[in-house]
Coordinates of C-alpha atoms in Angstrom, one line a residue:
Chain A
S26 CA 2.7 -56.2 38.4
A27 CA -0.5 -56.3 40.7
V28 CA -1.9 -53.1 42.0
I29 CA -3.6 -53.4 45.5
S30 CA -5.9 -50.7 46.9
Q31 CA -6.4 -50.9 50.6
K32 CA -9.1 -49.0 52.5
P33 CA -9.1 -47.2 54.8
S34 CA -5.6 -45.9 54.9
R35 CA -5.8 -45.0 58.5
D36 CA -8.4 -44.7 61.4
I37 CA -8.8 -44.0 64.9
C38 CA -11.1 -46.3 66.8
Q39 CA -12.7 -46.6 70.2
R40 CA -11.8 -49.8 72.1
G41 CA -14.4 -52.4 71.9
T42 CA -15.3 -51.6 68.5
S43 CA -14.5 -53.4 65.2
L44 CA -13.0 -52.2 62.1
T45 CA -13.1 -53.7 58.6
I46 CA -10.3 -53.4 56.1
Q47 CA -10.9 -53.8 52.4
C48 CA -8.3 -55.0 49.9
Q49 CA -8.9 -54.9 46.2
V50 CA -6.5 -56.3 43.6
D51 CA -6.6 -55.2 40.0
S52 CA -6.0 -58.7 38.8
Q53 CA -7.1 -62.3 39.8
V54 CA -4.9 -63.8 42.3
T55 CA -5.1 -67.0 44.1
M56 CA -3.0 -66.3 47.1
M57 CA -3.7 -63.4 49.2
F58 CA -2.4 -62.6 52.7
W59 CA -2.9 -60.4 55.6
Y60 CA 0.0 -59.0 57.8
R61 CA 0.2 -57.1 61.0
Q62 CA 3.3 -54.6 61.6
Q63 CA 3.2 -53.6 65.2
P64 CA 5.0 -50.4 66.0
G65 CA 8.8 -50.6 65.5
Q66 CA 8.4 -54.3 64.6
S67 CA 8.5 -56.2 61.4
L68 CA 5.7 -57.8 59.5
T69 CA 3.9 -60.9 61.0
L70 CA 1.5 -63.0 59.0
I71 CA -2.0 -63.2 60.4
A72 CA -3.6 -65.3 57.8
T73 CA -4.0 -66.7 54.4
A74 CA -7.2 -65.7 52.6
N75 CA -8.6 -68.7 50.6
Q76 CA -11.2 -68.0 47.9
G77 CA -14.3 -70.1 48.8
S78 CA -13.2 -71.4 52.1
E79 CA -12.0 -70.3 55.6
A80 CA -9.0 -68.5 56.0
T81 CA -5.9 -70.2 57.4
Y82 CA -4.6 -68.5 60.6
E83 CA -1.1 -68.4 61.9
S84 CA -0.3 -69.3 65.4
G85 CA -1.4 -66.7 67.9
F86 CA -4.2 -65.4 65.6
V87 CA -7.8 -66.6 65.6
I88 CA -10.9 -66.2 63.5
D89 CA -13.1 -64.6 66.3
K90 CA -10.5 -61.9 66.5
F91 CA -9.6 -61.3 62.9
P92 CA -12.5 -62.7 60.7
I93 CA -11.4 -62.7 57.0
S94 CA -13.8 -63.0 53.9
R95 CA -12.6 -63.8 50.3
P96 CA -15.6 -63.8 48.0
N97 CA -13.8 -63.7 44.9
L98 CA -10.2 -63.7 43.5
T99 CA -9.8 -59.8 43.5
F100 CA -11.2 -59.0 46.8
S101 CA -10.8 -59.7 50.6
T102 CA -11.6 -58.0 53.9
L103 CA -10.0 -58.4 57.3
T104 CA -12.0 -57.4 60.5
V105 CA -10.3 -56.5 63.6
S106 CA -12.7 -57.1 66.3
N107 CA -13.5 -56.1 69.8
M108 CA -10.3 -53.8 69.6
S109 CA -8.0 -52.8 72.3
P110 CA -5.0 -50.5 72.2
E111 CA -2.8 -53.4 71.8
D112 CA -4.3 -53.8 68.3
S113 CA -2.8 -50.5 67.2
S114 CA -0.6 -51.4 64.2
I115 CA -0.3 -51.1 60.6
Y116 CA -2.3 -54.0 58.7
L117 CA -1.3 -54.9 55.1
C118 CA -2.7 -56.9 52.5
S119 CA -0.6 -58.8 50.1
V120 CA -0.6 -61.2 47.1
L121 CA 1.6 -63.6 45.2
E122 CA 0.4 -62.7 41.9
G123 CA 1.6 -65.8 40.1
G124 CA 1.2 -68.2 43.1
R125 CA 4.0 -69.7 45.2
G126 CA 7.6 -68.7 44.3
T127 CA 6.5 -65.6 42.7
E128 CA 6.8 -61.8 43.5
A129 CA 4.9 -60.6 46.3
F130 CA 3.0 -57.2 46.3
F131 CA 1.7 -55.1 49.0
G132 CA -1.0 -52.7 49.6
Q133 CA -0.3 -49.4 51.2
G134 CA -1.5 -50.5 54.6
T135 CA -4.1 -49.4 57.0
R136 CA -2.7 -47.5 60.1
L137 CA -5.0 -48.4 62.8
T138 CA -5.0 -46.6 66.3
V139 CA -7.1 -47.7 69.1
V140 CA -8.0 -45.4 71.8
Chain B
K12 CA 11.1 -72.4 62.2
Q13 CA 12.3 -70.0 59.7
E14 CA 14.2 -67.1 61.2
V15 CA 15.6 -64.1 59.2
T16 CA 18.0 -61.5 60.7
Q17 CA 19.1 -58.3 59.1
I18 CA 22.3 -56.4 59.9
P19 CA 22.8 -53.6 60.7
A20 CA 19.6 -52.6 62.4
A21 CA 20.2 -48.8 61.4
L22 CA 22.7 -47.2 59.1
S23 CA 23.5 -43.5 58.7
V24 CA 26.0 -42.5 55.7
P25 CA 26.7 -39.4 53.7
E26 CA 25.4 -39.1 50.3
G27 CA 27.3 -40.9 47.5
E28 CA 28.5 -43.7 49.4
N29 CA 28.2 -47.4 48.2
L30 CA 26.7 -49.5 51.1
V31 CA 25.8 -53.0 51.8
L32 CA 22.7 -54.6 53.9
N33 CA 22.9 -58.0 55.2
C34 CA 20.3 -60.7 55.5
S35 CA 20.4 -64.1 56.9
F36 CA 18.0 -66.8 57.1
T37 CA 18.2 -70.3 59.2
D38 CA 16.4 -72.6 56.7
S39 CA 17.8 -72.9 53.1
A40 CA 14.6 -74.6 52.0
I41 CA 13.2 -71.5 50.3
Y42 CA 11.4 -70.5 47.1
N43 CA 12.9 -67.1 46.8
L44 CA 14.2 -64.1 48.6
Q45 CA 12.8 -60.7 48.2
W46 CA 14.1 -57.2 49.2
F47 CA 11.4 -54.5 49.9
R48 CA 11.6 -50.9 50.7
Q49 CA 9.3 -49.2 53.2
D50 CA 8.7 -45.5 53.9
P51 CA 7.4 -44.3 57.2
G52 CA 3.8 -45.1 57.7
K53 CA 3.6 -46.7 54.2
G54 CA 3.2 -50.0 52.6
L55 CA 6.1 -52.2 51.0
T56 CA 7.6 -51.6 47.6
S57 CA 9.2 -54.7 46.0
L58 CA 12.8 -53.9 45.0
L59 CA 14.3 -57.3 44.0
L60 CA 13.1 -60.7 43.9
I61 CA 15.8 -63.7 43.8
Q62 CA 14.6 -67.3 43.0
S63 CA 16.4 -70.1 45.0
S64 CA 18.2 -71.1 41.8
Q65 CA 19.7 -67.5 41.0
R66 CA 22.7 -66.0 42.6
E67 CA 21.8 -62.4 42.1
Q68 CA 19.4 -59.9 40.6
T69 CA 20.1 -56.1 39.6
S70 CA 17.9 -53.1 39.1
G71 CA 19.4 -49.6 38.5
R72 CA 21.8 -48.8 41.5
L73 CA 20.6 -51.9 43.4
N74 CA 22.3 -55.4 43.4
A75 CA 20.8 -58.3 45.6
S76 CA 22.9 -61.4 45.9
L77 CA 21.9 -64.9 47.2
D78 CA 23.8 -67.6 48.7
K79 CA 21.1 -70.2 49.6
S80 CA 23.5 -72.8 51.1
S81 CA 24.8 -70.4 53.5
G82 CA 21.7 -68.7 54.3
R83 CA 22.7 -65.3 53.4
S84 CA 21.8 -62.4 50.9
T85 CA 23.2 -59.0 50.6
L86 CA 21.8 -55.8 49.0
Y87 CA 24.1 -53.5 47.5
I88 CA 23.0 -49.8 47.0
A89 CA 25.7 -47.8 44.8
A90 CA 26.1 -44.0 45.0
S91 CA 23.5 -43.7 47.5
Q92 CA 21.1 -40.7 47.6
P93 CA 18.8 -39.0 50.2
G94 CA 15.8 -40.4 48.4
D95 CA 17.1 -43.8 49.4
S96 CA 16.4 -43.1 53.1
A97 CA 13.9 -45.9 54.1
T98 CA 13.6 -49.0 56.0
Y99 CA 15.0 -51.9 53.8
L100 CA 13.2 -55.5 54.6
C101 CA 14.3 -58.7 53.5
A102 CA 11.8 -61.6 53.3
V103 CA 12.1 -65.5 52.3
E104 CA 9.2 -67.4 51.0
P105 CA 9.6 -70.8 52.8
G106 CA 9.7 -73.8 50.5
G107 CA 8.1 -76.4 52.7
G108 CA 4.5 -75.5 52.1
A109 CA 4.1 -72.7 54.7
D110 CA 2.2 -69.7 53.5
G111 CA 3.3 -66.2 53.3
L112 CA 6.8 -64.6 53.6
T113 CA 8.9 -64.6 56.7
F114 CA 10.6 -61.0 57.3
G115 CA 13.5 -59.7 59.0
K116 CA 13.1 -56.6 61.2
G117 CA 14.7 -54.3 58.7
T118 CA 17.6 -51.9 58.1
H119 CA 16.6 -48.3 58.9
L120 CA 18.9 -46.4 56.5
I121 CA 19.4 -42.6 56.5
I122 CA 21.3 -40.9 53.6
Q123 CA 22.6 -37.4 54.8
P124 CA 22.6 -34.7 52.2

């Protein structure tokens, strides 16, 4: 199974600043995703990180707010830009190790608090 | 649009009981269904993956079933232990080309010692 390292594990940030979250996978994977989990809620897909092209964003999420990089098949970053307290959430990186229809694995998440 | 519902939202039982968590989904066009466990403030741990062509999967004290035509899955936990206390999430991977998983809101489980 894929092992995913996510950094930082938690952070407290001032409103108006940006935070970049890193996701490193121990194997090459085609499909990598970023999710948000707001307090007391379940996971919502932010975007699919595509290697070599722009990320594909879900409804309600935009590139200016959540820019994503995917420079290779083992690494991705998510930036939360111009943060407000409403961005306080857990952000999780996920992969489908074998592509569609295969088991999903998740990083340990980044707990973000915006003050 | 795929929707996933989990019942109950919370459950508290004494140690040793067998219990069933329920998950339903609205669109039967799925690749698979996966059960996860989430401990407070942590990421997700995969428990069981059931492909759309399968009826059930087992791992230790856990057994998950899938009835794709009726849009239902159950997670059965045998001989529950305090260490089973966590939030259990059900998720489906849509089969229509949409990316990512669609999650339910979870069942918050407490096993009383």
